[in-house]
XYZ file of C-alpha atoms in Angstrom:
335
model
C -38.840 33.303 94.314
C -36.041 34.238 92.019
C -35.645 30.400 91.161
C -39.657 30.336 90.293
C -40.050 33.214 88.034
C -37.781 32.070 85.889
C -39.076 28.690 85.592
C -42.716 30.275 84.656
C -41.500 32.462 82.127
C -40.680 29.617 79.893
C -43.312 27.422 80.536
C -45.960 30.499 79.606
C -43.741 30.474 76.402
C -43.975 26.396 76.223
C -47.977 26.061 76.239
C -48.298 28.739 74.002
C -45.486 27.128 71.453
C -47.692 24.067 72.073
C -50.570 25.680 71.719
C -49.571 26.942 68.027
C -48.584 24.037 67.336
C -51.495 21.444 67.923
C -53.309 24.536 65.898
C -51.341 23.805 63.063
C -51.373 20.552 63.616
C -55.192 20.109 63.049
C -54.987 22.579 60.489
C -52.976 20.255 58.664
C -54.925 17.046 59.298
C -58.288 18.640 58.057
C -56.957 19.860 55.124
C -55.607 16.603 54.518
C -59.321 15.244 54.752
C -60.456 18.063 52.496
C -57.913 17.432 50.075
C -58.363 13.769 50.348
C -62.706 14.060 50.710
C -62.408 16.471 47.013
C -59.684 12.993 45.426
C -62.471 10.784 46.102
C -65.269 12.330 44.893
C -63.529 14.274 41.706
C -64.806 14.754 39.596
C -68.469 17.008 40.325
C -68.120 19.626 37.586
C -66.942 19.795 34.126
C -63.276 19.910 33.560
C -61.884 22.493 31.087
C -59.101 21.297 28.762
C -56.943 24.531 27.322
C -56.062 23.957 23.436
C -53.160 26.495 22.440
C -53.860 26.754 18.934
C -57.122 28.561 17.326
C -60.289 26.292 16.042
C -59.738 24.024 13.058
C -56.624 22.843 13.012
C -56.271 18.893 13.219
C -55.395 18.918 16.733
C -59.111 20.637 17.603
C -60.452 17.176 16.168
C -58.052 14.863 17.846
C -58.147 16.295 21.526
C -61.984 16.431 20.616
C -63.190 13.361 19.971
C -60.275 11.682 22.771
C -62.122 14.260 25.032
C -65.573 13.438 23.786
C -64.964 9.371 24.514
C -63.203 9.902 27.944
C -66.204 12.150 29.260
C -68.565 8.710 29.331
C -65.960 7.390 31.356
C -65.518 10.077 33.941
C -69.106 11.217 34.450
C -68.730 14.844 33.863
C -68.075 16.843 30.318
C -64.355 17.691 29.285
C -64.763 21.235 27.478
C -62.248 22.370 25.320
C -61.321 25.852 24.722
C -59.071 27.710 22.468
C -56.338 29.789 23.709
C -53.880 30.542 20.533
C -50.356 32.275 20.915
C -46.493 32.250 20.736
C -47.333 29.423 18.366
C -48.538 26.871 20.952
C -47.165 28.129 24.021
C -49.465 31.221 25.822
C -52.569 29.079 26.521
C -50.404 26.316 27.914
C -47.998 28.786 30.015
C -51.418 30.075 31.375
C -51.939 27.019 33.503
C -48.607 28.293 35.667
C -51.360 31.520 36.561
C -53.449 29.078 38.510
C -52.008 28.377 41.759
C -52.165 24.702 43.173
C -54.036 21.763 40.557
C -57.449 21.217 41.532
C -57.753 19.197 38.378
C -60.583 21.035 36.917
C -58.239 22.921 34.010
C -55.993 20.698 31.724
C -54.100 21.947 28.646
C -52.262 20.573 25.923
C -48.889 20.955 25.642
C -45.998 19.765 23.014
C -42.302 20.423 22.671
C -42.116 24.242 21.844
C -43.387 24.924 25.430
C -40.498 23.146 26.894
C -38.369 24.545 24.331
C -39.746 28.204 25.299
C -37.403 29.229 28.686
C -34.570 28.451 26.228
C -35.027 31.185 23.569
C -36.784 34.258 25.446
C -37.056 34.526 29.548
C -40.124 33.772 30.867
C -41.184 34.028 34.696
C -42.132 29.400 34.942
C -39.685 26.007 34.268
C -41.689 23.434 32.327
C -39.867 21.476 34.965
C -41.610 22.285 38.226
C -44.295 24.868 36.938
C -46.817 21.588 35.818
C -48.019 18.441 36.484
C -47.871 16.016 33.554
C -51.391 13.723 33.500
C -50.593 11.486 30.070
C -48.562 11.730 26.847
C -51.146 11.238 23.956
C -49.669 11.161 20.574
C -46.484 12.531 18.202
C -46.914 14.408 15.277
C -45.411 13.351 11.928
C -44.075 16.596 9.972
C -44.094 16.535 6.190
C -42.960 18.964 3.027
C -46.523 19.708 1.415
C -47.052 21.222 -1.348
C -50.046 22.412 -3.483
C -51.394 19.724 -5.767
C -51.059 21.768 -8.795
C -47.635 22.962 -7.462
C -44.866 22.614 -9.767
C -42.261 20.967 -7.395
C -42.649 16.677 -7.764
C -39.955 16.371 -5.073
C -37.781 17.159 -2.220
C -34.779 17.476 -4.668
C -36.941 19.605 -7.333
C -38.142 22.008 -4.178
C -34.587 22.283 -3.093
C -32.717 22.989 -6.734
C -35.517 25.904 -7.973
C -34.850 27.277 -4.188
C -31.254 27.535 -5.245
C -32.153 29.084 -8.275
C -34.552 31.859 -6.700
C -32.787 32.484 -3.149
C -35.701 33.624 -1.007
C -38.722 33.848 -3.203
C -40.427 30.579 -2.728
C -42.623 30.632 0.760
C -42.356 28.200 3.174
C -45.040 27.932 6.135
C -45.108 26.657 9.416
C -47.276 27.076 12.800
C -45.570 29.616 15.172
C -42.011 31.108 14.344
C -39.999 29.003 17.175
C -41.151 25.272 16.383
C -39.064 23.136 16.343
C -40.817 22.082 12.441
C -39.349 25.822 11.831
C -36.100 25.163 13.384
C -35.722 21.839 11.497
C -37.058 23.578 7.821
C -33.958 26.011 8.940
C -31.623 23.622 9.127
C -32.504 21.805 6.062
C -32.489 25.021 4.008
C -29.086 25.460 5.965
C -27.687 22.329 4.820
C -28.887 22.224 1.450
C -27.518 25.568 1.064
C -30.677 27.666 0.172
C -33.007 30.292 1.562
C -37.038 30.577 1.965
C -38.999 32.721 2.867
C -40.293 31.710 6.490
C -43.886 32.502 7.259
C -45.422 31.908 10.668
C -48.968 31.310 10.944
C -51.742 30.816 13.870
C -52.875 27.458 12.608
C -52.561 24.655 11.077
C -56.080 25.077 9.277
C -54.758 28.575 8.258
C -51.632 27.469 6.709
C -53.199 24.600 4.551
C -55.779 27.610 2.972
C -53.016 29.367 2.285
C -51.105 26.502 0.949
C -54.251 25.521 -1.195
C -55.087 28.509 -2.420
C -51.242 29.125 -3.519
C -50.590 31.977 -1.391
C -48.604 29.793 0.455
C -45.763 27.360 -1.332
C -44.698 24.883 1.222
C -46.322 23.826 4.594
C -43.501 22.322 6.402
C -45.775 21.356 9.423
C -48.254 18.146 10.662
C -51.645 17.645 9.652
C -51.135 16.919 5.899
C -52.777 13.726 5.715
C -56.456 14.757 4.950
C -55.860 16.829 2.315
C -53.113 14.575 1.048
C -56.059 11.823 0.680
C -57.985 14.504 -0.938
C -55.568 15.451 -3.604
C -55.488 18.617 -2.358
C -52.094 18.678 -1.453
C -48.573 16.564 -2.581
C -46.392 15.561 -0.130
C -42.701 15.872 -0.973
C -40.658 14.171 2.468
C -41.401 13.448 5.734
C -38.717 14.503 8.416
C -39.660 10.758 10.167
C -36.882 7.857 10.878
C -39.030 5.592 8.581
C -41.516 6.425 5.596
C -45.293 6.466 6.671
C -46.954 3.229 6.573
C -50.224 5.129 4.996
C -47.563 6.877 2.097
C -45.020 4.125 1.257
C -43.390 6.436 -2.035
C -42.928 9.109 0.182
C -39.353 9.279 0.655
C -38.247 10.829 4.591
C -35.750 13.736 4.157
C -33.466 11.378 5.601
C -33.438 9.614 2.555
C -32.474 12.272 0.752
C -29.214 12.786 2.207
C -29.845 15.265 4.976
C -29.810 13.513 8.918
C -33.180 15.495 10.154
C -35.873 13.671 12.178
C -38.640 15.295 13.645
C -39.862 13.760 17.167
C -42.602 16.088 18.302
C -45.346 14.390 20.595
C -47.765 16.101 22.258
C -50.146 15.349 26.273
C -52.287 17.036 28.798
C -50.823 19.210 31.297
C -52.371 20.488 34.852
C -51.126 22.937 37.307
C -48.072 21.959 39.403
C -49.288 19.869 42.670
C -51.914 18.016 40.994
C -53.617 15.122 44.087
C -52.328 11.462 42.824
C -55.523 10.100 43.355
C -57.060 13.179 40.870
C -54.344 12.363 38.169
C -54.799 9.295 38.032
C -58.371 9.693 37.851
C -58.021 11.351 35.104
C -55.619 9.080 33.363
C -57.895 6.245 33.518
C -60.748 8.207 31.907
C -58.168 9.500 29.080
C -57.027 6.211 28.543
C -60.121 4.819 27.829
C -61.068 7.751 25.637
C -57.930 6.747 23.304
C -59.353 3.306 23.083
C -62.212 5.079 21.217
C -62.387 4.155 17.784
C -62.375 7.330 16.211
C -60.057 8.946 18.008
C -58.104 5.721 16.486
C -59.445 7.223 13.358
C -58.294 10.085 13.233
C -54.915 9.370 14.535
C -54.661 7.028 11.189
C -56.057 9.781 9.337
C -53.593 12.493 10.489
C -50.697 10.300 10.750
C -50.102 10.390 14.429
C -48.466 7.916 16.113
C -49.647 6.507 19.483
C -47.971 7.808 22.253
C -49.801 7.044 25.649
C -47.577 7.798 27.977
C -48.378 7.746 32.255
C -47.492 11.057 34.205
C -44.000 9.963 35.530
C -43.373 8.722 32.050
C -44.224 11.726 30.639
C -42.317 14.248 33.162
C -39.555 12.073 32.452
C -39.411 12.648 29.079
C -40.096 16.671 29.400
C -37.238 16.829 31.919
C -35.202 15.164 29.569
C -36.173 17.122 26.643
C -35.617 20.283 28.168
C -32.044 19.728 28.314
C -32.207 18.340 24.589
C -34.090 21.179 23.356
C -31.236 23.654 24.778
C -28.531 21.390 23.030
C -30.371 21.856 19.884
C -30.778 25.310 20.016
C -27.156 25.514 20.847
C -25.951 23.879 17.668
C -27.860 25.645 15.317
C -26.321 28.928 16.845
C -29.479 30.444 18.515
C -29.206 33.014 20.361
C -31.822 33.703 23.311
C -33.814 37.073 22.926
């Protein structure tokens, strides 16, 4: 009798355990067939893409008309939205909100958001926190200046700045860019102060610049208003001039080792489906094949840059440990 009881006792214990588990079990297995049933038919409803900077700016009409070409290709609408702050990085950050990818909500996302964790503590790693679709294009940052401005180059700009420590205005998009952190070091190195303005926008800071409230943009987007004589473009913190401005010298030229790599994708939530990613990649890629996305990539001076999604989270788990040995070397100090 004794011998039996305690042979029962575990086997109640066994068919429950097994009981549990072959519960799981199927639990597991259909949600692998939901998961797999929503890959193949994604997508069914519009797919929102989050923009980080405010309406305007020359990265509204780049993601726009890429967007606009890759929606014939995917069947469903991309809609972009606008979702400005920390100079690039709140809209994108919001994506780490959002639980598991379903692939419905994309966002764009460049260097300062990878840069971010380094200079004040936030609760995500650009690491794990997101799931990289497709690397689109890099940004070319110039020294612009007001037509009418009296500055005709680098080397002018730099000797009146000398002259008038802190008085002349210098602009850029956000105040931890790494187009700020590179106008820092420049002033650093050729031993003068300006006075650092962040702004919103790109679109914001050219009015300014324009209008002369505003002396130097030190930011992308020039180009247009370049062609329009709007603007004068002093440098361009590139390894090689611009094919589109041949005189324009790079501030490497001008003595001072500073080159600007700052290229830009689309984002998801971490745990985006393969089959959804790449999904999405082909319809992206196709919508950079458009011609004027191609256009306007020529027109703003962007460079191609189409990388896949393990390309791309390559490159942003490399970078992060680049951006923290820059940040180190010019002596910053996280907040």
């Amino acid at each position: 009798m004794q011998t039996s009881s305690f042979s029962s006792a575990p086997a109640g214990l066994t068919r429950r355990s097994l009981g549990a588990g072959a519960l799981a079990a199927f639990g597991a297995v259909a949600l692998g067939r939901h998961t797999a049933a929503l890959a193949a038919e994604f997508p069914t409803k519009p797919i929102t893409v989050i923009l980080p900077f405010p309406p305007g700016g020359m990265l509204d009409a780049v993601v726009r008309a890429m967007l606009d070409a890759a929606s014939q290709e995917i069947g469903q609408p991309f809609v972009l939205t606008h979702r400005a702050g920390a100079g690039g990085v709140t809209g994108t950050a919001s994506l780490t909100t959002m639980g598991d990818a379903d692939g419905y909500t994309l966002a764009v996302m460049h260097n300062t958001v990878i840069r971010q964790p380094h200079m004040i503590k936030v609760p995500w790693d650009p690491r794990t926190d997101f799931s990289y679709v497709i690397g689109m294009a890099s940004l070319a940052t110039g020294i612009a200046v007001a037509a009418d401005a009296p500055w005709k180059s680098l080397a002018d700009l730099l000797a009146d700045a000398k002259k008038r420590p802190g008085e002349i205005s210098w602009g850029n998009v956000g105040s931890t860019s790494i187009n700020r952190i590179y106008a820092e070091r420049l002033a650093r190195a050729a031993g003068v102060k300006f006075n650092f303005i962040p702004f919103k926008g790109g679109n914001e800071q050219l009015t300014a610049l324009i209008g002369r409230h505003l002396d130097v943009s030190g930011d992308p987007g020039f180009g247009a208003m370049a062609m329009g004589g709007k603007v004068r473009v002093l440098a361009t913190f590139t390894e090689e001039r611009l094919k589109r401005w041949p005189a324009v010298p790079t501030v490497k030229e001008q003595g001072y080792d500073l080159v600007i790599q700052s290229p830009f994708g689309l984002v998801a939530p971490k745990n985006l489906d393969a089959k959804i990613s790449a999904r999405l990649q082909t319809a992206l890629r196709k919508g950079m094949e458009d011609p004027a996305y191609q256009r306007l990539l020529s027109d703003f001076d962007l460079a191609a840059w189409p990388m896949d999604s393990t390309a791309f989270r390559a490159y942003a788990q490399a970078q992060y440990t680049r951006e923290k040995q820059m940040l180190d070397e010019v002596g910053f100090k996280p907040e």
